[in-house]
PDB file of C-alpha atoms in Angstrom:
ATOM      1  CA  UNK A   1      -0.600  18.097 -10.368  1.00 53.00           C
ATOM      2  CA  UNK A   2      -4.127  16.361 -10.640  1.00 81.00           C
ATOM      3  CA  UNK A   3      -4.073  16.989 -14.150  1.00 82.00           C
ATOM      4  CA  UNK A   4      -0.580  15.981 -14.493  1.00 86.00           C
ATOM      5  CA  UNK A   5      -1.079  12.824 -13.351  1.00 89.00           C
ATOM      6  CA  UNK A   6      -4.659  11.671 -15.028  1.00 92.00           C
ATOM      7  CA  UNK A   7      -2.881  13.063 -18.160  1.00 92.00           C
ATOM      8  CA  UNK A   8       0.230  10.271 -17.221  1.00 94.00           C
ATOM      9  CA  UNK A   9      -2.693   7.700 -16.556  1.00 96.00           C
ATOM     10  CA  UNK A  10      -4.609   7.956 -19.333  1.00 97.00           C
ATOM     11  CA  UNK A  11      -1.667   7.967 -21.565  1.00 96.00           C
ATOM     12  CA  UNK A  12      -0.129   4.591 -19.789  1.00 97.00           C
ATOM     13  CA  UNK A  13      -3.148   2.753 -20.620  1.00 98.00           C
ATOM     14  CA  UNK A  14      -3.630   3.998 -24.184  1.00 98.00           C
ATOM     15  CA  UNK A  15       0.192   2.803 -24.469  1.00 98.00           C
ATOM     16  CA  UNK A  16      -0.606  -0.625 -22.713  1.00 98.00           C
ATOM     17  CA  UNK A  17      -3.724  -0.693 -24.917  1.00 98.00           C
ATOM     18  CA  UNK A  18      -1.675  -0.850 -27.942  1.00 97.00           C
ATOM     19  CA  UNK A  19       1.237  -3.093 -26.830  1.00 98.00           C
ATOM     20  CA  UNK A  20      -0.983  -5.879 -25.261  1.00 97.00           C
ATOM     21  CA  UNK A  21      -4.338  -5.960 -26.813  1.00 96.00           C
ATOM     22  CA  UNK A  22      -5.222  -9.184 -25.008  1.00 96.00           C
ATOM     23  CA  UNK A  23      -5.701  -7.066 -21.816  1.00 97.00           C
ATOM     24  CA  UNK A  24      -9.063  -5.098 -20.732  1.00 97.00           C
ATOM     25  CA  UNK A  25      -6.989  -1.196 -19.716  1.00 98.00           C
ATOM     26  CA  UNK A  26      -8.650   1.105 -17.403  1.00 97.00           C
ATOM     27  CA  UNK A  27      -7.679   4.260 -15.642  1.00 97.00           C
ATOM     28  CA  UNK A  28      -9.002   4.144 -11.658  1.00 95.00           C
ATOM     29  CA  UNK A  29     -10.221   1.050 -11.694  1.00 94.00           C
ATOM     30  CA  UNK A  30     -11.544   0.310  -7.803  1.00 94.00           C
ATOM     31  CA  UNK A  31     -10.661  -2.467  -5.765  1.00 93.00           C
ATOM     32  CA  UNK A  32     -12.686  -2.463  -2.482  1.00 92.00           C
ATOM     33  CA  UNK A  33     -12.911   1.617  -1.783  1.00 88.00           C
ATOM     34  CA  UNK A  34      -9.048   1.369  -3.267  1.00 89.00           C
ATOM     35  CA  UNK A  35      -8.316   3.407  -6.813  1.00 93.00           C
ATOM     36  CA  UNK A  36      -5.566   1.622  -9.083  1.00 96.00           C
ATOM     37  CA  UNK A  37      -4.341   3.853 -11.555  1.00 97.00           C
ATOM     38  CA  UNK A  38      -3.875   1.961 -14.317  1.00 98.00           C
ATOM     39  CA  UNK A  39      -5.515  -1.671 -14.365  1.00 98.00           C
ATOM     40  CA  UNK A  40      -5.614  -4.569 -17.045  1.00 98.00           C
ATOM     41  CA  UNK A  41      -7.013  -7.971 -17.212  1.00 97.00           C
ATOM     42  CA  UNK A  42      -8.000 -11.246 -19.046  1.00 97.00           C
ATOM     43  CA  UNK A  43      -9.928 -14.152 -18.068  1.00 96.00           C
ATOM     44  CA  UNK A  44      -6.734 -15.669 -16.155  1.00 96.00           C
ATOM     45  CA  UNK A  45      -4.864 -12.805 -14.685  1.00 96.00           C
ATOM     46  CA  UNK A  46      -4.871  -9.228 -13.253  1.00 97.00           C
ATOM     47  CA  UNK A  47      -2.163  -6.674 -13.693  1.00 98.00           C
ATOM     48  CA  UNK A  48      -2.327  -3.261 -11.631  1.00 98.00           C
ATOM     49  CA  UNK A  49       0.136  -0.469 -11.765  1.00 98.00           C
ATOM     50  CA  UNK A  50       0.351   2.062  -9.811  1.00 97.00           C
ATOM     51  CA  UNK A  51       2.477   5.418 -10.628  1.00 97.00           C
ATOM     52  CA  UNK A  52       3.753   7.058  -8.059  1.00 96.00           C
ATOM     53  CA  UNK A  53       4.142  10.877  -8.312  1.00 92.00           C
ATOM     54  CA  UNK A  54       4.268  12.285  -4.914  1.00 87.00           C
ATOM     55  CA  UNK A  55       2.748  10.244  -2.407  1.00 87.00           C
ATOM     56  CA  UNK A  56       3.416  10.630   0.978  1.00 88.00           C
ATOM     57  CA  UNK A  57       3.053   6.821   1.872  1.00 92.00           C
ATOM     58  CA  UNK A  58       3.781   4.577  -1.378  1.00 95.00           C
ATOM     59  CA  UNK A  59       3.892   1.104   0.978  1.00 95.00           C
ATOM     60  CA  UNK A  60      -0.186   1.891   1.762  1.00 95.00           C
ATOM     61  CA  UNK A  61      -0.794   0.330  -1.992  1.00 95.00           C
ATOM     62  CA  UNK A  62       1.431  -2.665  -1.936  1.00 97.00           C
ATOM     63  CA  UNK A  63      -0.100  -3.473   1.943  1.00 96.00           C
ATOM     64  CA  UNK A  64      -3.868  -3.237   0.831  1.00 96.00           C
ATOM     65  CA  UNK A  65      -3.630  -4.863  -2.460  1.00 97.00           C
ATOM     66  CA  UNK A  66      -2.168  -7.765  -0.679  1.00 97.00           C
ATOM     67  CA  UNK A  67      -4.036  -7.586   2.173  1.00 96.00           C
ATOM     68  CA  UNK A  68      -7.118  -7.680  -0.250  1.00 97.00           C
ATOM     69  CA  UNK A  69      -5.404 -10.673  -1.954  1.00 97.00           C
ATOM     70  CA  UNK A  70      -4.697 -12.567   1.050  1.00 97.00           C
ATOM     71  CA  UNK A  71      -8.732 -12.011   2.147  1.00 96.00           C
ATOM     72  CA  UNK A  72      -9.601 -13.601  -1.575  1.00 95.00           C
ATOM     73  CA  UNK A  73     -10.449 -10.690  -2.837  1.00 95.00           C
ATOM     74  CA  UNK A  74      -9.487 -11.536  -6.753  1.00 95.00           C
ATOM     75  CA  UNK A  75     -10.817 -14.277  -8.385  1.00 95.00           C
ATOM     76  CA  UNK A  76      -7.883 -14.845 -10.542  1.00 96.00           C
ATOM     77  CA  UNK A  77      -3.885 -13.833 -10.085  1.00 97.00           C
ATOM     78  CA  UNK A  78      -2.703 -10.232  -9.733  1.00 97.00           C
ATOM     79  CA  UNK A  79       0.644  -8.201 -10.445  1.00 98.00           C
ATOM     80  CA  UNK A  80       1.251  -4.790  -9.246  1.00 98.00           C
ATOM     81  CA  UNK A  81       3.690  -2.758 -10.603  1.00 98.00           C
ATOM     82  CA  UNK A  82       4.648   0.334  -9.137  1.00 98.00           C
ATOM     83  CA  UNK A  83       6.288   2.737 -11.257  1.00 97.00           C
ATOM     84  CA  UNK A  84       8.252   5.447  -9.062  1.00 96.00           C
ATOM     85  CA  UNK A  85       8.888   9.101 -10.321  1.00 93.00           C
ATOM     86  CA  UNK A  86      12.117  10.730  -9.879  1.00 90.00           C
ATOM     87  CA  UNK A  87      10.625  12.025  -6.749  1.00 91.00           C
ATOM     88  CA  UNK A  88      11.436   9.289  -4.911  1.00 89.00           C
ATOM     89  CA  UNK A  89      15.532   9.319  -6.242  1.00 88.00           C
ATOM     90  CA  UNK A  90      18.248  10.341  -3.414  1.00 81.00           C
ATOM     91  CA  UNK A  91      20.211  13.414  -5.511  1.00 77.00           C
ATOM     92  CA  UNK A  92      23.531  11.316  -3.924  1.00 78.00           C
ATOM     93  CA  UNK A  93      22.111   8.012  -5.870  1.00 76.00           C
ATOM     94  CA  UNK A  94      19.829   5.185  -4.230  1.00 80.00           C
ATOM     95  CA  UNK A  95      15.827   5.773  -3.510  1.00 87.00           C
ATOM     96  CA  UNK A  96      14.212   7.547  -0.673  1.00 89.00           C
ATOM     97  CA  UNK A  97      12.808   5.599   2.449  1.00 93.00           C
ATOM     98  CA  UNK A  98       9.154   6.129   0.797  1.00 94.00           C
ATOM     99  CA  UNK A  99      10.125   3.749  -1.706  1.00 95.00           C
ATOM    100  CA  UNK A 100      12.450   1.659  -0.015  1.00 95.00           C
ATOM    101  CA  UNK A 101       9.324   0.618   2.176  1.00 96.00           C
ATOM    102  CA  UNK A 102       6.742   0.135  -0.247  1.00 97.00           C
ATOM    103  CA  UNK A 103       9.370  -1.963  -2.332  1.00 96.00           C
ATOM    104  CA  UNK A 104      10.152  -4.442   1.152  1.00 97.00           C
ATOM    105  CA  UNK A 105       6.313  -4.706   1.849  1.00 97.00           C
ATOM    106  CA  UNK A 106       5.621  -5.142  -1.792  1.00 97.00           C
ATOM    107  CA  UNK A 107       8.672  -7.845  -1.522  1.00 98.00           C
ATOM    108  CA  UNK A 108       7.177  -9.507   1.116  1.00 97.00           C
ATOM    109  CA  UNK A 109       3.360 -10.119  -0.233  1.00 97.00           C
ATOM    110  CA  UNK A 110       5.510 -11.420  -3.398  1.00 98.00           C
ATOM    111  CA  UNK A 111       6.908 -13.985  -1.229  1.00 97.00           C
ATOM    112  CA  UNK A 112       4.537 -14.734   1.205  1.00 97.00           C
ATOM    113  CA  UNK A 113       0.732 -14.041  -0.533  1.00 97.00           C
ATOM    114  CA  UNK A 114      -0.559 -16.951  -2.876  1.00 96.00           C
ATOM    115  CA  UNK A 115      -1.900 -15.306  -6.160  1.00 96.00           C
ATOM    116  CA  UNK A 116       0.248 -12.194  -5.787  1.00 98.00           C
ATOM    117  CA  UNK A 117       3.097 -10.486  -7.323  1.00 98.00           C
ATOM    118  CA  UNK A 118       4.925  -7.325  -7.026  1.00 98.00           C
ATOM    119  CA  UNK A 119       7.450  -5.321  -9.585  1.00 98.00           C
ATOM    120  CA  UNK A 120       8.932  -1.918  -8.434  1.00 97.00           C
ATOM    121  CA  UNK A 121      10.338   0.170 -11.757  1.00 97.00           C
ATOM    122  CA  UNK A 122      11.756   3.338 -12.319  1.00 94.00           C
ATOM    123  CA  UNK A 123       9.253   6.088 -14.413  1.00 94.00           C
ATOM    124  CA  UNK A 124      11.804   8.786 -15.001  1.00 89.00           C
ATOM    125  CA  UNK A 125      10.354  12.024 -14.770  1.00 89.00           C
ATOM    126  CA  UNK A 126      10.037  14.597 -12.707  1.00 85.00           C
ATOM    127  CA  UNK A 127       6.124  15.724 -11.595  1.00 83.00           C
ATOM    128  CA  UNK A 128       5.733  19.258 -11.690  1.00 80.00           C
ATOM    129  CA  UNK A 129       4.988  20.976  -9.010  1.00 76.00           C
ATOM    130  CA  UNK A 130       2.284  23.352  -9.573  1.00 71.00           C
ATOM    131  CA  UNK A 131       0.238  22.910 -12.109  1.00 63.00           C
ATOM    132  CA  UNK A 132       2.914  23.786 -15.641  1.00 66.00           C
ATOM    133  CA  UNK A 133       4.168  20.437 -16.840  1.00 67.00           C
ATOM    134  CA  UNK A 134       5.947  20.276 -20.630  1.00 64.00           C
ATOM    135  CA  UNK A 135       5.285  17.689 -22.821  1.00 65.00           C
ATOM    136  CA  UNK A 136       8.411  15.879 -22.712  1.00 81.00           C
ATOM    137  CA  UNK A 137       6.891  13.201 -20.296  1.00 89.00           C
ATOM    138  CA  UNK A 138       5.718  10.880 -22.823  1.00 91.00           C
ATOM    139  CA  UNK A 139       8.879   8.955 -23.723  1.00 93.00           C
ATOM    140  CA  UNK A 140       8.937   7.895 -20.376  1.00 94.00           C
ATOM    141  CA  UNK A 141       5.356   6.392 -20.426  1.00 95.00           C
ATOM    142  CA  UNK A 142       6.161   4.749 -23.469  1.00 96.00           C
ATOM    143  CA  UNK A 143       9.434   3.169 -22.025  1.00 96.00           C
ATOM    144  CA  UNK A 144       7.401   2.205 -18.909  1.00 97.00           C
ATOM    145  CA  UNK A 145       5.113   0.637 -21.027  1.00 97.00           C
ATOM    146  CA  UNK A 146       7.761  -0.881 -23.052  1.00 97.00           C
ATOM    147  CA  UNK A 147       9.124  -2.424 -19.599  1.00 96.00           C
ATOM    148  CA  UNK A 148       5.715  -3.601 -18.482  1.00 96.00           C
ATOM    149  CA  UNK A 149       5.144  -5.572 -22.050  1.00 96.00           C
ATOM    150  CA  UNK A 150       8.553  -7.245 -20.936  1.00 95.00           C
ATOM    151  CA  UNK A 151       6.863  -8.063 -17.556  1.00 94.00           C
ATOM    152  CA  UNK A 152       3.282  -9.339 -18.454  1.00 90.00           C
TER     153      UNK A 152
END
């Protein structure tokens, strides 16, 4: 799955690269002792997107971003998108409780945390498993990336 994901990663922010050039893009960029998966910035804003695969407690990035926000941790504006997996789809329609959290907290710092903003956005695939994952994962990148050029 490690692999899966870097491989996801890295390919995001060679897509983001390409769509907005204007942007610095990184793979595990740190915030305090936090990793952000993918991260790009200019001299007047921040964007950080997180994809989540599998986690077992999405909500923890939206809360310490902000938190780190609210503290004045960022010297200039920040965005965080998170981009959930199909993982976190009910098979009877709607999202799983994982996400529905981490989308109200990351709601919430939108509203309430000066120099922050939060996106939720579908990334449909489906992370493997173990290990084995086919190539067919990179049109959905490239449509997440698509949707984040809409955003930034």
């Amino acid at each position: 799955m490690a692999a899966f994901t870097d491989a996801v990663h890295d390919a995001l922010a060679d897509a983001l690269a390409e769509r907005l050039p204007g942007f610095d893009w990184t793979t595990e960029e740190r915030v305090r002792r936090t990793p952000v998966d993918v991260a790009g910035e200019t001299a007047d804003r921040r964007v950080f997107v997180e994809v989540e695969m599998r986690r077992a407690d999405p909500a923890n990035n939206p809360v310490k971003l902000a938190r780190y926000a609210d503290a004045g941790d960022f010297d200039r504006p920040v965005f965080l998108v998170q981009a959930f997996s199909d993982y976190y789809a009910l098979d009877t329609g709607g999202v799983s409780s994982k996400r529905a959290n981490a989308e109200f907290v990351g709601a919430l710092a939108d509203d309430h945390v000066p120099g922050f903003a939060y996106r939720a956005l579908d990334l449909p695939l489906a992370p493997p498993k173990h290990g084995e994952y086919a190539e067919e994962w990179r049109p959905a990148v490239d449509a997440l990336a698509d949707e984040l050029v809409e955003l930034v």
